[in-house]
Amino acid sequence: MTTDVTPAALPRHVLDREDVRRALRDHDFGTVFRLARKYGGISYQKIADACDIKAERVGTLARGEGRVTTVEKMRSIADALRVPGAMIGIAPRDWESAPGSAAGAPETSVTDDELDAVELGRRAAASDVGEETLNRLESAFDELAVDYARLPPRDLLVRTRRYLSYASHLFAARKTLAEHRRLVTVAGRLSLIGATLQIDLGRHEAATAGLRTAVDLARQADRPELEAWCHETDAWRALVRGDHRRCLELSRAAKALAPKGSSVAIQATAQEGRAHARLGLPRETYASIARVHAFVSRLPPTDRPEHHYHYDPDKSTSYTATTLSWLGDPAAEDYAREVIARLTPTPDTKMTRRAAVAHLDLALILLTHERLDEACATAHRAIRSGRVAPSSHWRALEVVKAVEARGLPEAAELGAAYEELKRPRAEAT
């Protein structure tokens, strides 16, 4: 709830906060508006009235949608909020008094200090990067995230490395503070998806380096949501490696950083539930599943549901199938069949990675309930599909061992298919 005050000036306790100062240095007035509301209780309507901006525009900027790009408008906002010119590197026009003048009186001449500040602002606005370049890098990350579910990790890693190399090259270029922050953010996102692909390929040292870089960049850019994704990804890696306690710890770290109801908050909750299932804790597992379903029921529609970092209800179905199959809950069968039907609607449809995992989930629950023939056939389809990533090989092995433990004649054929699956292919360069 905001306090009804007129922001003739941002309160000193707001201006003294480092995140507010950073936003002012970056000319990120949307973040300034959001933090003024958070720390000072100043409503967007009052900010709009003081700055002569529509309240809807203030809200849009505060959500990170768009930027104030003209020096004249930056000065106008700084004037309205009584922000010291030194904080933004642009001299406000008429409220910072010259030495010896009356407080608040307009200056009658241009001082050397003002000219220096104007020159600083001009240099800060100079750039060899440009908005279009950053827009393309951000779009490239989104395309990688969309392609993640359908392309082989090795192929996608080649593209990711190229974009990371280009982003690294841009750090040496001249750019504005705002552009630098955007570049740090997109480089962090590219490092994150690169680390995710390295985990898929079982290259854990490279994945560790990539995750550390992504965390560092997230902190430099003050992007806690990106840092939360790094912890969630590391939680998934811990699950893959069988360290279920570590998975719980990292999932909770991700939840602590994640904005409430965000995609990463939901994903971290799902990882927490999977860790509970592997630890044999049914009550905690079902509670996590219920929380995920409650979150998903409130999600607005997304225009890119296949985006790896945009949670969608279909992804929830897949996670539920996996988690329940580990508990031996027969309800897993319906969830797994729903995923398979949606993602492989015809025999000629190429299996996706998520569909391959759903086949393994189905095979596992069928084995648990002694429906052996269908279980073996389902597992064989998944293993021979070529869509089980190295990070999921252990899931396939779990099914193969369950078939072998029952002494079924299909065990030899499944074992051979699994060995073929593990055979290393040509490495991406």
CSV table of C-alpha atoms in Angstrom, one decimal:
chain,number,residue,atom,x,y,z
A,1,MET,CA,0.0,0.0,0.0
A,2,THR,CA,1.4,3.4,-1.0
A,3,THR,CA,1.3,6.6,1.0
A,4,ASP,CA,-0.4,9.6,-0.5
A,5,VAL,CA,2.4,12.1,-0.6
A,6,THR,CA,3.6,14.6,-3.2
A,7,PRO,CA,7.2,13.8,-4.2
A,8,ALA,CA,8.7,17.3,-4.2
A,9,ALA,CA,11.9,15.4,-3.6
A,10,LEU,CA,12.9,11.8,-3.2
A,11,PRO,CA,13.5,11.2,0.6
A,12,ARG,CA,17.1,11.0,1.7
A,13,HIS,CA,16.7,7.5,2.9
A,14,VAL,CA,15.6,6.5,-0.6
A,15,LEU,CA,18.5,8.4,-2.3
A,16,ASP,CA,21.0,6.8,0.0
A,17,ARG,CA,20.1,3.3,-1.1
A,18,GLU,CA,22.7,1.7,-3.4
A,19,ASP,CA,20.2,0.2,-5.7
A,20,VAL,CA,18.5,3.6,-6.2
A,21,ARG,CA,21.9,5.3,-6.8
A,22,ARG,CA,22.8,2.6,-9.3
A,23,ALA,CA,19.5,3.1,-11.2
A,24,LEU,CA,20.1,6.8,-11.3
A,25,ARG,CA,23.6,6.3,-12.7
A,26,ASP,CA,22.2,4.0,-15.3
A,27,HIS,CA,19.5,6.5,-16.2
A,28,ASP,CA,17.0,3.7,-15.4
A,29,PHE,CA,14.2,5.9,-14.2
A,30,GLY,CA,11.7,3.0,-14.4
A,31,THR,CA,13.6,1.3,-11.6
A,32,VAL,CA,13.9,4.6,-9.8
A,33,PHE,CA,10.1,4.9,-9.8
A,34,ARG,CA,9.6,1.3,-8.6
A,35,LEU,CA,12.1,1.7,-5.8
A,36,ALA,CA,10.6,5.1,-4.8
A,37,ARG,CA,7.3,3.3,-4.4
A,38,LYS,CA,8.9,0.4,-2.5
A,39,TYR,CA,11.1,2.4,-0.1
A,40,GLY,CA,9.4,5.8,0.0
A,41,GLY,CA,5.7,4.8,-0.3
A,42,ILE,CA,5.3,7.2,-3.2
A,43,SER,CA,2.5,6.2,-5.6
A,44,TYR,CA,2.9,6.1,-9.3
A,45,GLN,CA,0.2,8.7,-9.6
A,46,LYS,CA,2.1,11.2,-7.5
A,47,ILE,CA,5.3,10.5,-9.4
A,48,ALA,CA,3.3,11.1,-12.6
A,49,ASP,CA,1.8,14.3,-11.4
A,50,ALA,CA,5.2,15.7,-10.3
A,51,CYS,CA,7.0,14.6,-13.5
A,52,ASP,CA,4.2,15.5,-15.9
A,53,ILE,CA,4.0,12.0,-17.2
A,54,LYS,CA,0.9,9.8,-17.5
A,55,ALA,CA,0.5,7.4,-14.6
A,56,GLU,CA,0.2,4.5,-17.1
A,57,ARG,CA,3.6,5.5,-18.6
A,58,VAL,CA,5.2,5.5,-15.1
A,59,GLY,CA,3.8,2.0,-14.4
A,60,THR,CA,5.1,0.8,-17.8
A,61,LEU,CA,8.6,2.1,-17.1
A,62,ALA,CA,8.6,0.6,-13.6
A,63,ARG,CA,7.8,-2.8,-15.1
A,64,GLY,CA,11.0,-2.5,-17.2
A,65,GLU,CA,9.0,-1.9,-20.4
A,66,GLY,CA,10.8,0.9,-22.2
A,67,ARG,CA,13.3,3.6,-21.2
A,68,VAL,CA,13.6,7.3,-20.9
A,69,THR,CA,16.0,8.1,-23.7
A,70,THR,CA,16.2,11.8,-24.1
A,71,VAL,CA,18.5,14.0,-22.0
A,72,GLU,CA,15.8,16.7,-21.9
A,73,LYS,CA,13.3,14.3,-20.3
A,74,MET,CA,15.9,12.9,-17.9
A,75,ARG,CA,16.5,16.5,-16.7
A,76,SER,CA,12.8,17.1,-16.4
A,77,ILE,CA,12.3,14.1,-14.2
A,78,ALA,CA,15.4,14.9,-12.1
A,79,ASP,CA,14.1,18.4,-11.6
A,80,ALA,CA,10.7,17.1,-10.5
A,81,LEU,CA,12.1,14.6,-8.0
A,82,ARG,CA,14.9,17.0,-6.8
A,83,VAL,CA,17.6,14.4,-7.7
A,84,PRO,CA,21.2,15.9,-7.4
A,85,GLY,CA,22.6,16.4,-10.8
A,86,ALA,CA,25.8,14.6,-9.8
A,87,MET,CA,23.8,11.4,-9.3
A,88,ILE,CA,22.8,11.2,-13.0
A,89,GLY,CA,25.7,13.0,-14.7
A,90,ILE,CA,23.3,15.5,-16.3
A,91,ALA,CA,22.9,19.0,-14.8
A,92,PRO,CA,19.3,19.9,-13.9
A,93,ARG,CA,18.3,23.2,-15.3
A,94,ASP,CA,16.8,25.4,-12.6
A,95,TRP,CA,16.7,24.0,-9.1
A,96,GLU,CA,20.3,23.4,-8.2
A,97,SER,CA,21.4,26.8,-7.1
A,98,ALA,CA,24.7,28.5,-7.9
A,99,PRO,CA,27.0,29.2,-5.0
A,100,GLY,CA,25.6,32.2,-3.0
A,101,SER,CA,22.2,32.2,-4.8
A,102,ALA,CA,18.9,31.9,-3.0
A,103,ALA,CA,17.8,28.3,-2.5
A,104,GLY,CA,15.7,27.1,-5.4
A,105,ALA,CA,16.4,30.2,-7.5
A,106,PRO,CA,17.2,29.7,-11.2
A,107,GLU,CA,20.8,30.3,-12.2
A,108,THR,CA,21.4,33.4,-14.3
A,109,SER,CA,24.6,32.1,-15.9
A,110,VAL,CA,26.1,28.8,-17.0
A,111,THR,CA,28.8,27.8,-14.6
A,112,ASP,CA,31.9,25.7,-15.4
A,113,ASP,CA,30.4,22.9,-13.1
A,114,GLU,CA,27.3,22.8,-15.3
A,115,LEU,CA,29.3,22.7,-18.5
A,116,ASP,CA,31.4,19.8,-17.1
A,117,ALA,CA,28.2,18.0,-16.1
A,118,VAL,CA,26.7,18.5,-19.5
A,119,GLU,CA,29.9,17.2,-21.2
A,120,LEU,CA,29.8,14.2,-18.9
A,121,GLY,CA,26.2,13.5,-19.9
A,122,ARG,CA,27.2,13.8,-23.6
A,123,ARG,CA,30.0,11.3,-23.2
A,124,ALA,CA,27.9,8.9,-21.2
A,125,ALA,CA,25.3,8.9,-24.1
A,126,ALA,CA,28.0,8.1,-26.7
A,127,SER,CA,28.0,4.5,-27.8
A,128,ASP,CA,29.5,2.0,-30.3
A,129,VAL,CA,27.0,-0.7,-29.3
A,130,GLY,CA,23.5,0.7,-29.9
A,131,GLU,CA,20.0,-0.4,-28.9
A,132,GLU,CA,19.5,-2.5,-32.1
A,133,THR,CA,22.6,-4.7,-31.3
A,134,LEU,CA,21.3,-5.3,-27.8
A,135,ASN,CA,17.8,-6.0,-29.0
A,136,ARG,CA,19.2,-8.7,-31.4
A,137,LEU,CA,21.3,-10.3,-28.6
A,138,GLU,CA,18.2,-10.4,-26.4
A,139,SER,CA,16.1,-11.9,-29.2
A,140,ALA,CA,18.9,-14.5,-29.8
A,141,PHE,CA,18.7,-15.6,-26.2
A,142,ASP,CA,14.9,-16.0,-26.5
A,143,GLU,CA,15.3,-18.1,-29.7
A,144,LEU,CA,17.9,-20.3,-27.9
A,145,ALA,CA,15.5,-20.8,-25.0
A,146,VAL,CA,12.7,-21.7,-27.4
A,147,ASP,CA,14.9,-24.2,-29.3
A,148,TYR,CA,16.2,-25.8,-26.2
A,149,ALA,CA,13.4,-28.4,-26.0
A,150,ARG,CA,13.6,-29.5,-29.6
A,151,LEU,CA,17.3,-29.3,-30.7
A,152,PRO,CA,20.2,-31.5,-29.7
A,153,PRO,CA,22.3,-29.9,-26.9
A,154,ARG,CA,25.5,-30.1,-29.0
A,155,ASP,CA,24.0,-28.2,-31.9
A,156,LEU,CA,22.5,-25.5,-29.6
A,157,LEU,CA,25.8,-25.1,-27.7
A,158,VAL,CA,27.6,-24.1,-30.9
A,159,ARG,CA,25.1,-21.2,-31.4
A,160,THR,CA,25.3,-20.2,-27.7
A,161,ARG,CA,29.1,-20.0,-27.8
A,162,ARG,CA,29.0,-17.7,-30.8
A,163,TYR,CA,26.6,-15.3,-29.1
A,164,LEU,CA,28.6,-15.4,-25.9
A,165,SER,CA,31.8,-14.6,-27.8
A,166,TYR,CA,30.1,-11.7,-29.5
A,167,ALA,CA,28.7,-10.4,-26.2
A,168,SER,CA,32.2,-10.7,-24.7
A,169,HIS,CA,33.6,-8.6,-27.5
A,170,LEU,CA,31.1,-5.9,-26.9
A,171,PHE,CA,32.3,-5.3,-23.3
A,172,ALA,CA,35.4,-3.6,-24.8
A,173,ALA,CA,33.2,-1.2,-26.9
A,174,ARG,CA,32.1,2.3,-25.9
A,175,LYS,CA,28.6,2.2,-24.5
A,176,THR,CA,26.2,4.0,-22.2
A,177,LEU,CA,25.8,2.9,-18.6
A,178,ALA,CA,22.2,1.7,-19.4
A,179,GLU,CA,23.6,-0.3,-22.4
A,180,HIS,CA,26.3,-1.8,-20.2
A,181,ARG,CA,23.7,-3.0,-17.8
A,182,ARG,CA,21.7,-4.6,-20.6
A,183,LEU,CA,24.8,-6.2,-22.0
A,184,VAL,CA,25.7,-7.7,-18.6
A,185,THR,CA,22.2,-9.1,-18.2
A,186,VAL,CA,22.1,-10.7,-21.6
A,187,ALA,CA,25.6,-12.1,-21.2
A,188,GLY,CA,24.4,-13.6,-17.9
A,189,ARG,CA,21.4,-15.2,-19.6
A,190,LEU,CA,23.6,-16.7,-22.3
A,191,SER,CA,26.0,-18.0,-19.7
A,192,LEU,CA,23.1,-19.6,-18.0
A,193,ILE,CA,21.7,-21.4,-21.0
A,194,GLY,CA,25.3,-22.4,-22.0
A,195,ALA,CA,25.8,-24.0,-18.5
A,196,THR,CA,22.4,-25.8,-18.9
A,197,LEU,CA,23.5,-27.3,-22.2
A,198,GLN,CA,26.8,-28.4,-20.6
A,199,ILE,CA,24.8,-30.2,-17.9
A,200,ASP,CA,22.8,-31.9,-20.6
A,201,LEU,CA,26.0,-33.1,-22.1
A,202,GLY,CA,27.4,-34.3,-18.7
A,203,ARG,CA,30.3,-31.7,-18.7
A,204,HIS,CA,30.0,-30.6,-15.1
A,205,GLU,CA,33.3,-28.6,-14.8
A,206,ALA,CA,32.3,-26.4,-17.8
A,207,ALA,CA,28.8,-26.2,-16.3
A,208,THR,CA,30.1,-25.0,-13.0
A,209,ALA,CA,32.2,-22.3,-14.7
A,210,GLY,CA,29.2,-21.1,-16.7
A,211,LEU,CA,26.9,-21.0,-13.7
A,212,ARG,CA,29.5,-19.0,-11.6
A,213,THR,CA,29.8,-16.5,-14.4
A,214,ALA,CA,26.0,-16.2,-14.8
A,215,VAL,CA,25.7,-15.6,-11.0
A,216,ASP,CA,28.4,-12.9,-11.0
A,217,LEU,CA,26.8,-11.2,-14.0
A,218,ALA,CA,23.3,-11.4,-12.4
A,219,ARG,CA,24.7,-9.7,-9.3
A,220,GLN,CA,26.5,-7.0,-11.3
A,221,ALA,CA,23.3,-6.2,-13.1
A,222,ASP,CA,21.2,-6.4,-10.0
A,223,ARG,CA,19.0,-9.2,-11.5
A,224,PRO,CA,17.9,-11.5,-8.6
A,225,GLU,CA,15.5,-13.4,-10.9
A,226,LEU,CA,18.5,-14.4,-13.1
A,227,GLU,CA,20.4,-15.4,-10.1
A,228,ALA,CA,17.4,-17.5,-9.0
A,229,TRP,CA,17.5,-19.3,-12.4
A,230,CYS,CA,21.1,-20.1,-11.8
A,231,HIS,CA,20.3,-21.8,-8.4
A,232,GLU,CA,17.3,-23.6,-9.9
A,233,THR,CA,19.5,-24.9,-12.7
A,234,ASP,CA,22.1,-26.1,-10.2
A,235,ALA,CA,19.4,-27.8,-8.2
A,236,TRP,CA,18.4,-29.7,-11.4
A,237,ARG,CA,22.1,-30.7,-11.8
A,238,ALA,CA,22.2,-31.9,-8.2
A,239,LEU,CA,19.1,-34.0,-8.9
A,240,VAL,CA,20.7,-35.5,-12.0
A,241,ARG,CA,23.8,-36.4,-10.0
A,242,GLY,CA,21.7,-38.0,-7.2
A,243,ASP,CA,22.5,-35.4,-4.6
A,244,HIS,CA,18.9,-34.9,-3.4
A,245,ARG,CA,19.7,-33.0,-0.3
A,246,ARG,CA,21.7,-30.5,-2.3
A,247,CYS,CA,18.8,-30.2,-4.7
A,248,LEU,CA,16.6,-29.2,-1.9
A,249,GLU,CA,19.0,-26.6,-0.6
A,250,LEU,CA,19.5,-25.0,-4.1
A,251,SER,CA,15.8,-25.1,-4.8
A,252,ARG,CA,15.1,-23.2,-1.6
A,253,ALA,CA,17.8,-20.7,-2.4
A,254,ALA,CA,16.2,-20.1,-5.8
A,255,LYS,CA,12.8,-19.6,-4.2
A,256,ALA,CA,14.2,-17.0,-1.8
A,257,LEU,CA,15.5,-14.9,-4.7
A,258,ALA,CA,12.6,-15.4,-7.1
A,259,PRO,CA,9.8,-12.9,-7.5
A,260,LYS,CA,6.6,-14.4,-6.1
A,261,GLY,CA,4.6,-16.3,-8.7
A,262,SER,CA,7.4,-16.0,-11.4
A,263,SER,CA,8.4,-18.8,-13.7
A,264,VAL,CA,11.6,-19.5,-11.7
A,265,ALA,CA,9.6,-19.6,-8.4
A,266,ILE,CA,7.4,-22.3,-9.9
A,267,GLN,CA,10.2,-24.2,-11.4
A,268,ALA,CA,12.2,-24.2,-8.2
A,269,THR,CA,9.1,-25.4,-6.3
A,270,ALA,CA,8.8,-28.3,-8.9
A,271,GLN,CA,12.5,-29.2,-8.3
A,272,GLU,CA,11.9,-29.2,-4.6
A,273,GLY,CA,9.0,-31.6,-5.1
A,274,ARG,CA,11.1,-33.9,-7.2
A,275,ALA,CA,13.9,-34.0,-4.6
A,276,HIS,CA,11.3,-34.9,-1.9
A,277,ALA,CA,10.1,-37.7,-4.1
A,278,ARG,CA,13.6,-39.1,-4.5
A,279,LEU,CA,14.1,-38.9,-0.8
A,280,GLY,CA,10.9,-40.9,-0.2
A,281,LEU,CA,8.9,-38.1,1.4
A,282,PRO,CA,5.4,-38.4,0.0
A,283,ARG,CA,3.7,-35.8,2.2
A,284,GLU,CA,6.2,-33.1,1.3
A,285,THR,CA,6.1,-34.2,-2.4
A,286,TYR,CA,2.3,-33.9,-2.7
A,287,ALA,CA,2.5,-30.5,-0.9
A,288,SER,CA,5.0,-29.3,-3.5
A,289,ILE,CA,2.9,-30.6,-6.4
A,290,ALA,CA,-0.1,-28.8,-5.0
A,291,ARG,CA,1.8,-25.5,-4.7
A,292,VAL,CA,3.0,-25.8,-8.3
A,293,HIS,CA,-0.6,-26.4,-9.5
A,294,ALA,CA,-1.8,-23.4,-7.5
A,295,PHE,CA,0.8,-21.2,-9.0
A,296,VAL,CA,0.1,-22.4,-12.6
A,297,SER,CA,-3.6,-21.8,-12.2
A,298,ARG,CA,-2.9,-18.1,-11.7
A,299,LEU,CA,-0.5,-17.8,-14.6
A,300,PRO,CA,-1.5,-15.5,-17.5
A,301,PRO,CA,-1.4,-17.0,-21.0
A,302,THR,CA,2.1,-16.9,-22.5
A,303,ASP,CA,2.7,-16.3,-26.2
A,304,ARG,CA,5.8,-18.6,-26.1
A,305,PRO,CA,5.0,-21.6,-24.0
A,306,GLU,CA,7.9,-23.5,-25.4
A,307,HIS,CA,10.4,-21.0,-24.0
A,308,HIS,CA,12.6,-22.8,-21.4
A,309,TYR,CA,12.4,-19.8,-19.0
A,310,HIS,CA,8.6,-19.2,-19.3
A,311,TYR,CA,6.6,-21.6,-17.2
A,312,ASP,CA,3.5,-23.0,-18.8
A,313,PRO,CA,0.8,-25.4,-17.6
A,314,ASP,CA,2.0,-28.1,-20.0
A,315,LYS,CA,5.4,-28.1,-18.3
A,316,SER,CA,3.6,-28.7,-15.0
A,317,THR,CA,2.0,-31.8,-16.4
A,318,SER,CA,5.4,-33.2,-17.3
A,319,TYR,CA,6.9,-32.5,-13.9
A,320,THR,CA,3.9,-34.0,-12.2
A,321,ALA,CA,4.2,-37.2,-14.2
A,322,THR,CA,7.9,-37.6,-13.3
A,323,THR,CA,7.4,-36.8,-9.6
A,324,LEU,CA,4.4,-39.2,-9.2
A,325,SER,CA,6.2,-42.0,-11.1
A,326,TRP,CA,9.0,-41.8,-8.5
A,327,LEU,CA,6.5,-42.2,-5.7
A,328,GLY,CA,4.9,-45.2,-7.5
A,329,ASP,CA,1.6,-43.3,-7.6
A,330,PRO,CA,-0.7,-44.8,-10.3
A,331,ALA,CA,-1.9,-41.3,-11.1
A,332,ALA,CA,1.5,-40.8,-12.9
A,333,GLU,CA,0.2,-42.9,-15.8
A,334,ASP,CA,-2.5,-40.4,-16.8
A,335,TYR,CA,-0.2,-37.4,-16.6
A,336,ALA,CA,2.5,-39.2,-18.7
A,337,ARG,CA,0.0,-40.3,-21.3
A,338,GLU,CA,-1.3,-36.7,-21.5
A,339,VAL,CA,2.2,-35.4,-22.3
A,340,ILE,CA,2.8,-38.1,-24.9
A,341,ALA,CA,-0.5,-37.5,-26.6
A,342,ARG,CA,0.1,-33.8,-26.8
A,343,LEU,CA,3.7,-33.9,-27.9
A,344,THR,CA,3.6,-37.0,-30.2
A,345,PRO,CA,0.1,-36.9,-31.7
A,346,THR,CA,0.9,-39.2,-34.7
A,347,PRO,CA,3.3,-42.0,-35.2
A,348,ASP,CA,5.2,-39.8,-37.7
A,349,THR,CA,5.7,-37.0,-35.3
A,350,LYS,CA,9.3,-36.6,-34.2
A,351,MET,CA,9.6,-37.2,-30.4
A,352,THR,CA,10.7,-34.2,-28.4
A,353,ARG,CA,13.0,-34.4,-25.3
A,354,ARG,CA,10.0,-33.9,-23.0
A,355,ALA,CA,8.0,-36.6,-24.7
A,356,ALA,CA,11.0,-39.0,-24.4
A,357,VAL,CA,11.1,-38.3,-20.7
A,358,ALA,CA,7.3,-38.9,-20.4
A,359,HIS,CA,7.8,-42.3,-22.1
A,360,LEU,CA,10.4,-43.2,-19.4
A,361,ASP,CA,7.9,-42.0,-16.7
A,362,LEU,CA,5.2,-44.1,-18.2
A,363,ALA,CA,7.5,-47.1,-18.4
A,364,LEU,CA,8.5,-46.8,-14.8
A,365,ILE,CA,5.0,-46.6,-13.5
A,366,LEU,CA,3.9,-49.5,-15.7
A,367,LEU,CA,6.7,-51.6,-14.3
A,368,THR,CA,5.7,-50.7,-10.8
A,369,HIS,CA,2.2,-52.1,-11.4
A,370,GLU,CA,3.5,-55.1,-13.3
A,371,ARG,CA,2.2,-54.2,-16.8
A,372,LEU,CA,5.4,-55.5,-18.2
A,373,ASP,CA,4.9,-55.9,-21.9
A,374,GLU,CA,3.7,-52.3,-22.4
A,375,ALA,CA,6.4,-51.0,-20.1
A,376,CYS,CA,9.2,-52.6,-22.1
A,377,ALA,CA,7.8,-51.4,-25.4
A,378,THR,CA,7.4,-47.8,-24.1
A,379,ALA,CA,10.9,-47.8,-22.7
A,380,HIS,CA,12.3,-49.1,-25.9
A,381,ARG,CA,10.7,-46.3,-27.9
A,382,ALA,CA,12.2,-43.7,-25.6
A,383,ILE,CA,15.7,-45.1,-25.6
A,384,ARG,CA,15.8,-45.6,-29.4
A,385,SER,CA,14.3,-42.2,-30.1
A,386,GLY,CA,17.6,-40.3,-29.9
A,387,ARG,CA,15.9,-37.7,-27.8
A,388,VAL,CA,17.1,-38.7,-24.3
A,389,ALA,CA,19.8,-36.2,-23.4
A,390,PRO,CA,22.9,-37.4,-21.5
A,391,SER,CA,21.5,-35.6,-18.4
A,392,SER,CA,18.6,-38.1,-18.5
A,393,HIS,CA,20.6,-41.2,-19.2
A,394,TRP,CA,20.2,-42.2,-15.6
A,395,ARG,CA,16.5,-42.1,-16.0
A,396,ALA,CA,16.7,-44.6,-18.9
A,397,LEU,CA,19.2,-46.8,-16.8
A,398,GLU,CA,16.7,-46.8,-14.0
A,399,VAL,CA,14.1,-48.4,-16.2
A,400,VAL,CA,16.6,-50.9,-17.8
A,401,LYS,CA,17.6,-52.1,-14.3
A,402,ALA,CA,14.0,-52.5,-13.3
A,403,VAL,CA,13.4,-54.7,-16.4
A,404,GLU,CA,16.6,-56.7,-15.7
A,405,ALA,CA,15.7,-57.2,-12.0
A,406,ARG,CA,12.5,-58.9,-13.2
A,407,GLY,CA,14.4,-61.3,-15.4
A,408,LEU,CA,12.3,-60.3,-18.5
A,409,PRO,CA,13.4,-61.5,-21.9
A,410,GLU,CA,13.3,-57.8,-23.2
A,411,ALA,CA,16.2,-57.0,-20.8
A,412,ALA,CA,18.9,-57.8,-23.3
A,413,GLU,CA,17.4,-55.7,-26.1
A,414,LEU,CA,16.8,-52.8,-23.8
A,415,GLY,CA,20.4,-53.1,-22.4
A,416,ALA,CA,21.8,-53.0,-25.9
A,417,ALA,CA,19.7,-50.0,-26.8
A,418,TYR,CA,20.9,-48.2,-23.7
A,419,GLU,CA,24.6,-48.9,-24.5
A,420,GLU,CA,24.0,-47.5,-28.0
A,421,LEU,CA,22.4,-44.4,-26.3
A,422,LYS,CA,25.5,-43.9,-24.1
A,423,ARG,CA,28.0,-44.2,-27.0
A,424,PRO,CA,29.7,-40.8,-27.4
A,425,ARG,CA,29.1,-38.8,-30.6
A,426,ALA,CA,31.3,-36.2,-32.2
A,427,GLU,CA,31.8,-33.3,-29.8
A,428,ALA,CA,30.6,-29.8,-30.6
A,429,THR,CA,33.5,-27.4,-31.2
